[in-house]
XYZ file of C-alpha atoms in Angstrom:
135
model
C 7.937 -19.502 10.059
C 11.279 -18.142 8.709
C 11.764 -14.463 8.489
C 12.661 -14.543 4.827
C 9.414 -16.362 4.092
C 7.396 -13.881 6.130
C 9.057 -10.972 4.210
C 8.257 -12.531 0.852
C 4.567 -13.382 1.907
C 4.045 -9.712 3.121
C 5.676 -8.105 0.146
C 3.842 -10.366 -2.305
C 0.350 -9.948 -0.614
C 0.828 -6.161 -0.358
C 1.926 -5.894 -4.010
C -1.146 -7.857 -5.293
C -3.661 -5.887 -3.175
C -2.151 -2.466 -3.865
C -1.832 -3.408 -7.678
C -5.577 -4.201 -7.759
C -6.401 -1.057 -5.814
C -4.341 1.116 -8.081
C -6.107 -0.439 -11.208
C -9.401 0.212 -9.550
C -9.076 3.924 -9.985
C -6.231 4.296 -12.606
C -7.190 1.849 -15.397
C -10.414 3.607 -16.382
C -10.928 6.527 -14.027
C -13.987 7.885 -16.050
C -15.915 4.742 -15.317
C -14.411 2.752 -12.462
C -13.943 5.574 -9.876
C -17.648 6.420 -10.200
C -18.819 2.813 -9.766
C -16.296 1.966 -6.951
C -15.607 5.161 -5.116
C -18.550 7.484 -6.185
C -16.072 9.936 -7.410
C -16.898 11.878 -10.602
C -13.743 12.084 -12.754
C -14.851 14.111 -15.779
C -11.988 16.146 -16.742
C -8.733 15.307 -18.344
C -6.770 16.737 -15.375
C -8.615 14.430 -13.050
C -7.941 11.394 -15.214
C -4.277 12.446 -15.426
C -4.079 12.733 -11.592
C -5.658 9.185 -11.073
C -3.438 7.636 -13.649
C -0.212 9.188 -12.143
C -1.145 7.932 -8.749
C -1.713 4.525 -10.270
C 1.782 4.714 -11.774
C 3.224 5.794 -8.378
C 1.786 2.719 -6.807
C 2.995 0.519 -9.639
C 6.441 1.855 -9.004
C 6.183 0.805 -5.320
C 4.667 -2.446 -6.168
C 7.562 -3.138 -8.471
C 10.053 -2.415 -5.732
C 8.080 -4.598 -3.278
C 8.258 -7.444 -5.769
C 11.910 -6.903 -6.353
C 12.387 -7.130 -2.514
C 10.248 -10.183 -2.317
C 12.482 -12.148 -4.678
C 15.851 -10.565 -3.773
C 16.706 -11.018 -0.031
C 19.377 -8.222 -0.222
C 16.429 -5.710 -0.947
C 13.668 -7.190 1.284
C 14.399 -4.929 4.220
C 14.412 -1.746 2.143
C 11.389 -2.900 0.537
C 9.730 -3.442 3.884
C 10.811 -0.021 4.926
C 9.147 1.490 1.853
C 5.960 -0.529 2.530
C 5.874 0.775 6.011
C 6.211 4.357 5.026
C 3.654 4.006 2.315
C 1.120 2.446 4.690
C 1.612 5.003 7.445
C 1.509 7.770 4.868
C -1.839 6.575 3.643
C -3.170 6.111 7.107
C -1.969 9.679 7.965
C -3.846 11.186 5.048
C -6.956 9.287 5.613
C -6.919 10.194 9.331
C -6.611 13.826 8.417
C -9.687 13.459 6.145
C -11.685 11.598 8.722
C -10.993 14.363 11.240
C -11.380 17.499 9.187
C -13.680 16.646 6.247
C -17.320 17.111 6.426
C -19.518 13.965 6.017
C -18.919 10.217 6.228
C -16.642 8.464 3.624
C -17.806 5.278 2.060
C -17.293 2.141 3.975
C -14.556 0.982 1.592
C -12.324 3.911 2.870
C -12.731 2.881 6.335
C -11.761 -0.725 5.376
C -8.698 0.651 3.541
C -7.515 2.625 6.574
C -7.882 -0.322 8.848
C -6.086 -2.574 6.276
C -3.330 0.078 5.789
C -2.934 0.495 9.642
C -2.613 -3.265 10.266
C -0.257 -3.715 7.366
C 1.864 -0.977 8.777
C 1.858 -2.512 12.155
C 2.692 -5.903 10.738
C 5.488 -4.483 8.558
C 7.042 -2.616 11.543
C 7.046 -5.902 13.581
C 8.555 -7.763 10.706
C 11.260 -5.137 10.183
C 12.171 -5.512 13.982
C 12.302 -9.285 13.496
C 14.687 -8.782 10.561
C 16.834 -6.495 12.638
C 17.079 -8.899 15.523
C 18.226 -11.758 13.172
C 20.771 -9.385 11.657
C 22.150 -8.659 15.110
C 22.674 -12.288 15.784
C 24.877 -12.730 12.819
């Protein structure tokens, strides 16, 4: 499969998934975070925090979509996806190592998905660079 097509697929897939995850805790934090993540969001400051993180993710998603449809920006979008995924993995790993208790299964699924997306993105970035070197 062509590298440009792989870039588009990864950026689109990641955008859709992260958009839905952002909605799951930012669209209605008072209700959804309790149902999905068993997190009590009962103060305006907590709601504000969840919605601001949702907005941050929306910003990244917008850039990834921009990169998916503009070849000139695909590589920078892939780099931002790589650093976003590895940042999430790092934060979750710190939590797994230092926090007491077991997190919900969904958080383990998230870290595995984020790690595999990070690895896939790194490999695709390498493939992009190899093709650029041939030009």
